[in-house]
Short mmCIF file of C-alpha atoms and ligand atoms in Angstrom, two decimals:
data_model
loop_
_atom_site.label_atom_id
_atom_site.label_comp_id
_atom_site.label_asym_id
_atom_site.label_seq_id
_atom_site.Cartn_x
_atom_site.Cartn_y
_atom_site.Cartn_z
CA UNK A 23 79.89 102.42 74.82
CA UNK A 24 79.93 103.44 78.38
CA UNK A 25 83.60 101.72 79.17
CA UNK A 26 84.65 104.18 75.78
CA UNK A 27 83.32 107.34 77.90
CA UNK A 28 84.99 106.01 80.62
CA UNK A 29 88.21 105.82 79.05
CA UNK A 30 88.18 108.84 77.89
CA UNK A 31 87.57 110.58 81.34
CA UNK A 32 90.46 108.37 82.36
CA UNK A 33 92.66 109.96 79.46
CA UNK A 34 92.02 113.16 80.16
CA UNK A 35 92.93 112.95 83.80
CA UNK A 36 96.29 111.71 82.90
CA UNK A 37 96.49 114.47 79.68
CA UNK A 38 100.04 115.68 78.93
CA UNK A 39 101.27 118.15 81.57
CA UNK A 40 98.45 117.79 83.95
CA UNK A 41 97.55 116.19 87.14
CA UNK A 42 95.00 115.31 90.16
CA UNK A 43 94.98 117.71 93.42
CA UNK A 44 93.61 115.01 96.33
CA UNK A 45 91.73 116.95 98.23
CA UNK A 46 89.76 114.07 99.97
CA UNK A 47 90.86 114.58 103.38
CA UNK A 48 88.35 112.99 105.93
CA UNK A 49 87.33 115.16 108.45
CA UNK A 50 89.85 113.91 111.38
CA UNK A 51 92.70 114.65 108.67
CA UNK A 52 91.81 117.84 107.06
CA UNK A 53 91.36 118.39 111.40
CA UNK A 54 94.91 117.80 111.89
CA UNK A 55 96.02 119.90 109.00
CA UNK A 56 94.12 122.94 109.57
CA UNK A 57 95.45 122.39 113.57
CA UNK A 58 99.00 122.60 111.91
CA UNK A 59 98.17 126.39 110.87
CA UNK A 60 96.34 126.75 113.78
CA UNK A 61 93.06 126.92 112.53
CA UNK A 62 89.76 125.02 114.02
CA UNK A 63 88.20 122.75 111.81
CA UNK A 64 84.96 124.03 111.76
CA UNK A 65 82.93 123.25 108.99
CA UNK A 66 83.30 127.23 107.32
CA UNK A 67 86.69 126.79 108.07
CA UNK A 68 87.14 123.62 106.11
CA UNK A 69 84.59 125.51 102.84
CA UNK A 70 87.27 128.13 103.31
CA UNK A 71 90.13 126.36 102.95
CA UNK A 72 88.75 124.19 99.88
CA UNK A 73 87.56 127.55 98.37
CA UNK A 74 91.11 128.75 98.34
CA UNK A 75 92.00 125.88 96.19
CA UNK A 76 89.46 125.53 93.85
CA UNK A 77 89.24 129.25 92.85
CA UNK A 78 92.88 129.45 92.14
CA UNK A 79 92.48 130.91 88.48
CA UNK A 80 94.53 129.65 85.60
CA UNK A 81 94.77 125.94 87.90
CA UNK A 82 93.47 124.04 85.34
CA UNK A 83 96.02 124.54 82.74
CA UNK A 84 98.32 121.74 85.37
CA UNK A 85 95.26 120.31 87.18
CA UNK A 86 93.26 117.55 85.71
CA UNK A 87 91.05 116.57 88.32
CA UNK A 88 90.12 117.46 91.93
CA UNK A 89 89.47 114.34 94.59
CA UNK A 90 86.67 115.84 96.84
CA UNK A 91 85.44 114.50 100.12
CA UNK A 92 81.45 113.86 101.03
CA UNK A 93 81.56 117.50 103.04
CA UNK A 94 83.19 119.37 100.28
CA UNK A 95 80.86 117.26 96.84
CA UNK A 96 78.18 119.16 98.68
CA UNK A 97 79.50 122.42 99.53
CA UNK A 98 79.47 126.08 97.79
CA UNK A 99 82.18 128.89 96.72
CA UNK A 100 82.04 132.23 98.28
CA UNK A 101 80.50 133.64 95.36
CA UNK A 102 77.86 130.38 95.80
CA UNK A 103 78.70 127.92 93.04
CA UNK A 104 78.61 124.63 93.89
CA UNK A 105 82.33 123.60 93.96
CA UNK A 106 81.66 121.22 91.52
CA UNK A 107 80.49 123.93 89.33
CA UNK A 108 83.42 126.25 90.13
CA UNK A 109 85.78 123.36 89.05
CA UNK A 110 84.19 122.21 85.55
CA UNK A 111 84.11 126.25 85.02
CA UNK A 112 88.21 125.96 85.13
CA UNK A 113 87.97 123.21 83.10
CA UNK A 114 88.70 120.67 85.72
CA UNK A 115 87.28 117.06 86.08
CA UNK A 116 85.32 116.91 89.39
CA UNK A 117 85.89 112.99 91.39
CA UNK A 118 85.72 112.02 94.58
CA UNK A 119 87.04 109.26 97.42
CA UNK A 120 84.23 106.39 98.72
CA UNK A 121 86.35 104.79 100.68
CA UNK A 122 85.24 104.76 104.36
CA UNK A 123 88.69 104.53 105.63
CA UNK A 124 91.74 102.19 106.54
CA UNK A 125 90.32 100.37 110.31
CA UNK A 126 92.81 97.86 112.12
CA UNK A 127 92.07 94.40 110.59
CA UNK A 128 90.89 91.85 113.49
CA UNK A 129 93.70 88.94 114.07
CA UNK A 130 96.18 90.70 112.19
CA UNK A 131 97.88 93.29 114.28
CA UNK A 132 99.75 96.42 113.30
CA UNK A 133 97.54 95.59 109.81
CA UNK A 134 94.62 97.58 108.26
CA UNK A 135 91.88 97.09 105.99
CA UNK A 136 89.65 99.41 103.86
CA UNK A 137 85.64 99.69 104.72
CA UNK A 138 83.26 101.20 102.49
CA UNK A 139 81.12 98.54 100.24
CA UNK A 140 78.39 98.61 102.08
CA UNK A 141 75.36 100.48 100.26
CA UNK A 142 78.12 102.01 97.90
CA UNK A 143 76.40 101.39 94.85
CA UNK A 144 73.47 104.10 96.05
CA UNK A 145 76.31 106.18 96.93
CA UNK A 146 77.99 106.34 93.77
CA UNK A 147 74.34 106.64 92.08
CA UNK A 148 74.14 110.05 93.96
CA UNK A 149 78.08 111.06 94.01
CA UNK A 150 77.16 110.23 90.27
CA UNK A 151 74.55 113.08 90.05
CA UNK A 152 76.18 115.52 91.82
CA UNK A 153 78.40 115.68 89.28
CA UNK A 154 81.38 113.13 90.02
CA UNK A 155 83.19 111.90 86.92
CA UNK A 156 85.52 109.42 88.65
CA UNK A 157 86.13 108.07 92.21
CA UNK A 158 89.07 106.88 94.49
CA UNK A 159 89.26 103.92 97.06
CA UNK A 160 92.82 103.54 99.02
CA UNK A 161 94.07 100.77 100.64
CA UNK A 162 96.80 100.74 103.08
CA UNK A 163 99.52 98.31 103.69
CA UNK A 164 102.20 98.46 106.42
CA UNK A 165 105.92 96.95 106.19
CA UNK A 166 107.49 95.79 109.78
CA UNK A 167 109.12 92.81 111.18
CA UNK A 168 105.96 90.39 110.13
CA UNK A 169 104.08 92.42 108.15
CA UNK A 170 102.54 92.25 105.68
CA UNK A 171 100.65 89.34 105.77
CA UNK A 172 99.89 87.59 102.38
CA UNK A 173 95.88 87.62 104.17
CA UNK A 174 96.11 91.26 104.22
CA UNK A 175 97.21 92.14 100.70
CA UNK A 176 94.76 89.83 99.20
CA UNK A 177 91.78 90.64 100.86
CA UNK A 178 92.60 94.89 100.23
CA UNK A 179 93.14 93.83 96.68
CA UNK A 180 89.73 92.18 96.73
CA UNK A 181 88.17 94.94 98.23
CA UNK A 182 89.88 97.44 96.01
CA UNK A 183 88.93 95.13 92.58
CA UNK A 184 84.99 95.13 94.29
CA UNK A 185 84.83 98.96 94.23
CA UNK A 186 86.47 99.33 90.92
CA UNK A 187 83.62 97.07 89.65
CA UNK A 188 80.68 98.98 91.25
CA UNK A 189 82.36 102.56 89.88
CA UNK A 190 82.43 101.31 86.23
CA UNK A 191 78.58 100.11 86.40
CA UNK A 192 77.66 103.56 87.87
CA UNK A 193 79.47 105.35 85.53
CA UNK A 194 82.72 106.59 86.98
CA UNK A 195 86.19 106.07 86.37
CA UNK A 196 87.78 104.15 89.13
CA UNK A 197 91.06 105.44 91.00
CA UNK A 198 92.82 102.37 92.32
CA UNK A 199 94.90 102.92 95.49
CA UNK A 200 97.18 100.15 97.13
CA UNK A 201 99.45 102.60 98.96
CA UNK A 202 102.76 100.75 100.85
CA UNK A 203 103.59 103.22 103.54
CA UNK A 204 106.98 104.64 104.10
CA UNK A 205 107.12 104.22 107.40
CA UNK A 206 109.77 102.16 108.81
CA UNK A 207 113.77 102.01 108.70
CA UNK A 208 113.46 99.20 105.68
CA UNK A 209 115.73 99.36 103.32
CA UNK A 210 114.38 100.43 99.23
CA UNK A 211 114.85 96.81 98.32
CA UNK A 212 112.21 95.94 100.42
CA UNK A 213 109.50 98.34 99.63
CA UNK A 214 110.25 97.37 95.69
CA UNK A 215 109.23 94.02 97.01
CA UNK A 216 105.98 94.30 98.96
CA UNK A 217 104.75 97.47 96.07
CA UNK A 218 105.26 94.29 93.60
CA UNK A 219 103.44 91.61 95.84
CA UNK A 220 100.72 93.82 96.50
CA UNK A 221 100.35 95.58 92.48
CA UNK A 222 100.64 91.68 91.43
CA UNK A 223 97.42 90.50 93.62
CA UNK A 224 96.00 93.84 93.13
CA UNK A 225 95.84 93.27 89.15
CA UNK A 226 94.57 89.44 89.51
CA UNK A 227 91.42 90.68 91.92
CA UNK A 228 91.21 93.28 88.53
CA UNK A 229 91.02 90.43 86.19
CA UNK A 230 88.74 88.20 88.68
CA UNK A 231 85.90 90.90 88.70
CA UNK A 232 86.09 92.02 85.34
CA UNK A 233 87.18 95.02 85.60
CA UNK A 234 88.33 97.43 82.30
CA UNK A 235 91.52 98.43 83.14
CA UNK A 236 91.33 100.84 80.21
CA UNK A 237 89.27 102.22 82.24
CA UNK A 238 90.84 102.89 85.23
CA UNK A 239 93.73 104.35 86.66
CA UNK A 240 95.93 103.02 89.16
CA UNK A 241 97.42 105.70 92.30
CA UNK A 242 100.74 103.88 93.34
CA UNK A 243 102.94 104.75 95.84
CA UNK A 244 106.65 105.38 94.28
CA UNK A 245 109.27 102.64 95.90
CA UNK A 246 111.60 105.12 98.26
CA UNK A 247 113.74 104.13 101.10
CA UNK A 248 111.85 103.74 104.19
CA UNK A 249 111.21 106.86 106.16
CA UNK A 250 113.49 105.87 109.36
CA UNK A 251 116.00 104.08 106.97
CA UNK A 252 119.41 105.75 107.50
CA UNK A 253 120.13 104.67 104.06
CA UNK A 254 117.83 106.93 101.84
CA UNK A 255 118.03 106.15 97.67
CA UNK A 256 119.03 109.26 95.99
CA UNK A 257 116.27 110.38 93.26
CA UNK A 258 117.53 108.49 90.29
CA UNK A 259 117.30 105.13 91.85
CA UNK A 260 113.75 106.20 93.08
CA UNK A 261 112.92 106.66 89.38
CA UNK A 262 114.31 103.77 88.13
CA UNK A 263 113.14 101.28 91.07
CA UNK A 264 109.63 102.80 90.94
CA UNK A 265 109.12 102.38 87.36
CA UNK A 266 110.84 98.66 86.83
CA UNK A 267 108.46 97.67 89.64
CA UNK A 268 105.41 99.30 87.45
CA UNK A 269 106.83 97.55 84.51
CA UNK A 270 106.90 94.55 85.94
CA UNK A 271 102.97 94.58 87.19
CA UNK A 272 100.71 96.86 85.73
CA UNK A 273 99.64 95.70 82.21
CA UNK A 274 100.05 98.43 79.34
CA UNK A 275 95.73 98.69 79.20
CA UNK A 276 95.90 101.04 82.06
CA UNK A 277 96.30 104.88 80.61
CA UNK A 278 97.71 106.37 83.46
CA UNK A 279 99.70 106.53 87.12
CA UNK A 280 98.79 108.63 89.05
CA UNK A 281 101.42 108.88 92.09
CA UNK A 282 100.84 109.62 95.18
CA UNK A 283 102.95 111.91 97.30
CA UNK A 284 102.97 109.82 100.83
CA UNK A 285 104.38 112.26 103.02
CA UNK A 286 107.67 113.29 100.55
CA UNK A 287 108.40 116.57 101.17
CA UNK A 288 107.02 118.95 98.29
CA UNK A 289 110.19 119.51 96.01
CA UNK A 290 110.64 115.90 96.34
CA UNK A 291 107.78 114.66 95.13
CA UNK A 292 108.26 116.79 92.14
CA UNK A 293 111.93 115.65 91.46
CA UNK A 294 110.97 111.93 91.48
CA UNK A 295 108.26 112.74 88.78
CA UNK A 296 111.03 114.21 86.87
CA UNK A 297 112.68 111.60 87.34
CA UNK A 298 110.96 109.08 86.01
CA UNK A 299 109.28 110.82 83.15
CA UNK A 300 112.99 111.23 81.85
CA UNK A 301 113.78 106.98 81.66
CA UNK A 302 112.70 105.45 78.67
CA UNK A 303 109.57 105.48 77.11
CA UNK A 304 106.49 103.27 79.18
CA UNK A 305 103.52 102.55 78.18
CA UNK A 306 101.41 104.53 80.23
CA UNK A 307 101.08 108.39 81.31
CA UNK A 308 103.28 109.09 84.54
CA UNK A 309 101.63 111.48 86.44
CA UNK A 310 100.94 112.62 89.97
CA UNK A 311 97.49 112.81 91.93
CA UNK A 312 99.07 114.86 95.54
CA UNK A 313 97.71 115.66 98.68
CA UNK A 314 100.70 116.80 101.19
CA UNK A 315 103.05 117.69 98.24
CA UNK A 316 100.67 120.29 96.50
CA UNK A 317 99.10 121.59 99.57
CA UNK A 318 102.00 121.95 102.66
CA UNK A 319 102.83 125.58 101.07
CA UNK A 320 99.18 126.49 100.40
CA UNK A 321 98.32 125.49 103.81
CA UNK A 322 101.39 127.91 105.49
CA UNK A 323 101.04 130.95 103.17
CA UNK A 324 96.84 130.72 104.13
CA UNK A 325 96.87 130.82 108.25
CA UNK A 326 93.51 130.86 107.66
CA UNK A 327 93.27 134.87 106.87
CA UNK A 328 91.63 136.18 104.24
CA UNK A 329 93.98 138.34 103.48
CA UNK A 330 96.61 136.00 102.50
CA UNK A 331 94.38 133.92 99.96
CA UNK A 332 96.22 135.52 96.99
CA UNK A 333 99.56 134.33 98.16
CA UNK A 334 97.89 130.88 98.77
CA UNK A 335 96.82 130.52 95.57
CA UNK A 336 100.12 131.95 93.90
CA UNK A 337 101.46 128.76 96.21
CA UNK A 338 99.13 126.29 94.13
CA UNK A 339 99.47 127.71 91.14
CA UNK A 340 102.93 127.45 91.47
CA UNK A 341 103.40 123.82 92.76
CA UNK A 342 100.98 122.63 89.86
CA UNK A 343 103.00 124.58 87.14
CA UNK A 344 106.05 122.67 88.50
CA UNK A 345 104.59 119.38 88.66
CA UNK A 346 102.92 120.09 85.58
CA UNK A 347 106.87 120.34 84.19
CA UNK A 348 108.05 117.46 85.51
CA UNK A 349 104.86 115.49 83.97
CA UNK A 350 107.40 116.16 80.67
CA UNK A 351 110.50 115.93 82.93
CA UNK A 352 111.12 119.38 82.21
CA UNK A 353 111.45 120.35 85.82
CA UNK A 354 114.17 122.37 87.35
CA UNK A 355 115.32 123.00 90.38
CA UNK A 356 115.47 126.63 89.39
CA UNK A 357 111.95 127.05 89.11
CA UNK A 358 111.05 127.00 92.87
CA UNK A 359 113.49 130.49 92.93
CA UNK A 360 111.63 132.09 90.02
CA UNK A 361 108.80 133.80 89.87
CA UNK A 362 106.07 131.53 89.77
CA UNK A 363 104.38 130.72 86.35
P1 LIG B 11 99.32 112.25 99.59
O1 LIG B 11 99.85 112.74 98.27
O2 LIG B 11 99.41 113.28 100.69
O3 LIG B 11 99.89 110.91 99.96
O4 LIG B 11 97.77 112.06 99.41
C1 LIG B 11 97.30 111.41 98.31
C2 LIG B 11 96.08 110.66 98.66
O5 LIG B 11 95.03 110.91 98.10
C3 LIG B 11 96.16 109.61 99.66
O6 LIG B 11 94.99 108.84 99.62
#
């Protein structure tokens, strides 16, 4: 009964021609973003800045689902609805991340490992009743000369298959995140390889704990060229490595993907979506659940001034509508001239 509710949350998150907005950033990130404007990141400034997003009217008709962080869960609209309340008002599914962050994983240099499990079960209880419908944990993993180590996929996988666990007891729909970074000058072939290693253990610690993978969904990173690589795969091959690599892994139970945008510029991020919701059919939902790539032009047209919210929002709305197209790979480069939707 409760793993059907779940599964439906999950499958309306990944609905036809919608998507997540991450907007989880830890306060040292969303710090460094708002610095990038030139903003401080004082705690009004960061309500603000979330504000601007989630009362961007008409949103919800592309957006799904908001990731929130443990500042923003408990913090207010102008107007003084809870954001949680402003979101479910645009008919969009309130979540948020648990995680406690990627720290440098002892003996294993250059290699990280999530924290977070600690007491999470009373934190879900009360992310739960603040009005949380789903959750997200991300784990990171590094390519370079020796990394990454078999000892630091498994162990991420394990923590990432513990959290999913703990979310469907307490009622939420777990977001699975292995990401494999970018970084690097390795060549696509590579990053196909480690994204399959990791999904592979990542699926076994699923199966080991029991986890419903109708109800979850997974946030992979797409398989791209490394970011240094002078080499870089044009979109197509993106597409197509990206989704034989799903293929190959994730088992047809899980709904939806949920990509996420890694540091890809915007339009990018948008045209690999296309991309791959143009291949042949798959069995799940391809979708996108971005940070960088829906907020980098809501971010610049804000400055923090009040003045400029409208053309902030017009920004949102406007990335969303054309991610929302390419969730039916009906995006065109055209769009980003027009007027926005
Ligand atoms: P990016 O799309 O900026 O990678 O952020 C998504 C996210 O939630 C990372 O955890």
């Amino acid at each position: 009964m409760k793993i059907e509710n779940l599964e439906s949350v999950a499958r309306k998150l990944v609905a036809p021609g919608k998507g997540i907005l991450a907007a989880d950033e830890s306060t040292p990130t969303i710090e460094k973003r708002l610095k990038s404007i030139g903003v401080a990141s004082t705690e009004e400034n960061r309500r603000a800045y979330r504000d601007v997003l989630f009362t961007t009217a008409g949103v919800g008709e592309f957006i799904s689902g908001v990731i929130l962080f443990d500042e923003t869960i408990r913090q207010k609209t102008r107007d003084g609805r809870t954001f949680v309340a402003a979101l479910e008002q645009e008919g969009i599914i309130p979540g948020i991340k648990v995680d406690k962050g990627a720290k440098p994983m002892a003996n294993f240099p250059g290699e990280k490992i999530t924290e977070g499990l600690d007491g999470l079960r009373e934190r879900l209880a009360e992310y739960r009743q603040l009005g949380a419908r789903f959750a997200k944990w991300r784990a990171v993993i590094g390519i370079g000369e020796k990394i990454p180590t078999r000892r630091c996929i498994e162990t991420n996988a394990e923590l990432l298959a513990r959290y999913a666990a703990l979310c469907q007891e307490a009622d939420l729909v777990p977001i699975v995140e292995p990401e494999v970074l970018m970084d690097g000058s390795h060549a696509i072939e590579r990053h196909f390889d480690v994204t399959e290693q990791t999904l592979q253990s990542v699926f076994h610690a699923l199966a080991e704990y029991r986890v419903a993978l109708e109800a979850m969904l997974l946030k992979p990173n797409m398989v791209l060229s490394g970011k240094d690589c002078a080499q870089q795969a044009p979109v197509q091959e993106v597409a197509e490595a990206t989704v034989l690599c799903m293929k190959r892994v994730v088992p047809a139970a899980v709904p939806g993907l949920v990509f996420l945008s890694g540091g890809q510029t915007d339009l990018r991020a948008t045209e690999h979506l296309n991309a791959m919701n143009r291949l042949d059919q798959v069995p799940w939902q391809l979708s996108f659940s971005y940070g960088r790539a829906l907020q980098a032009p809501v971010l610049k047209a804000w400055k923090g001034e009040p003045a400029n919210v409208a053309d902030a929002q017009q920004a949102f709305h406007h990335r969303a509508f054309c991610n929302s197209k390419a969730r039916f790979g009906k995006y065109t480069e055209d769009m980003e001239t027009a007027k926005a939707a």
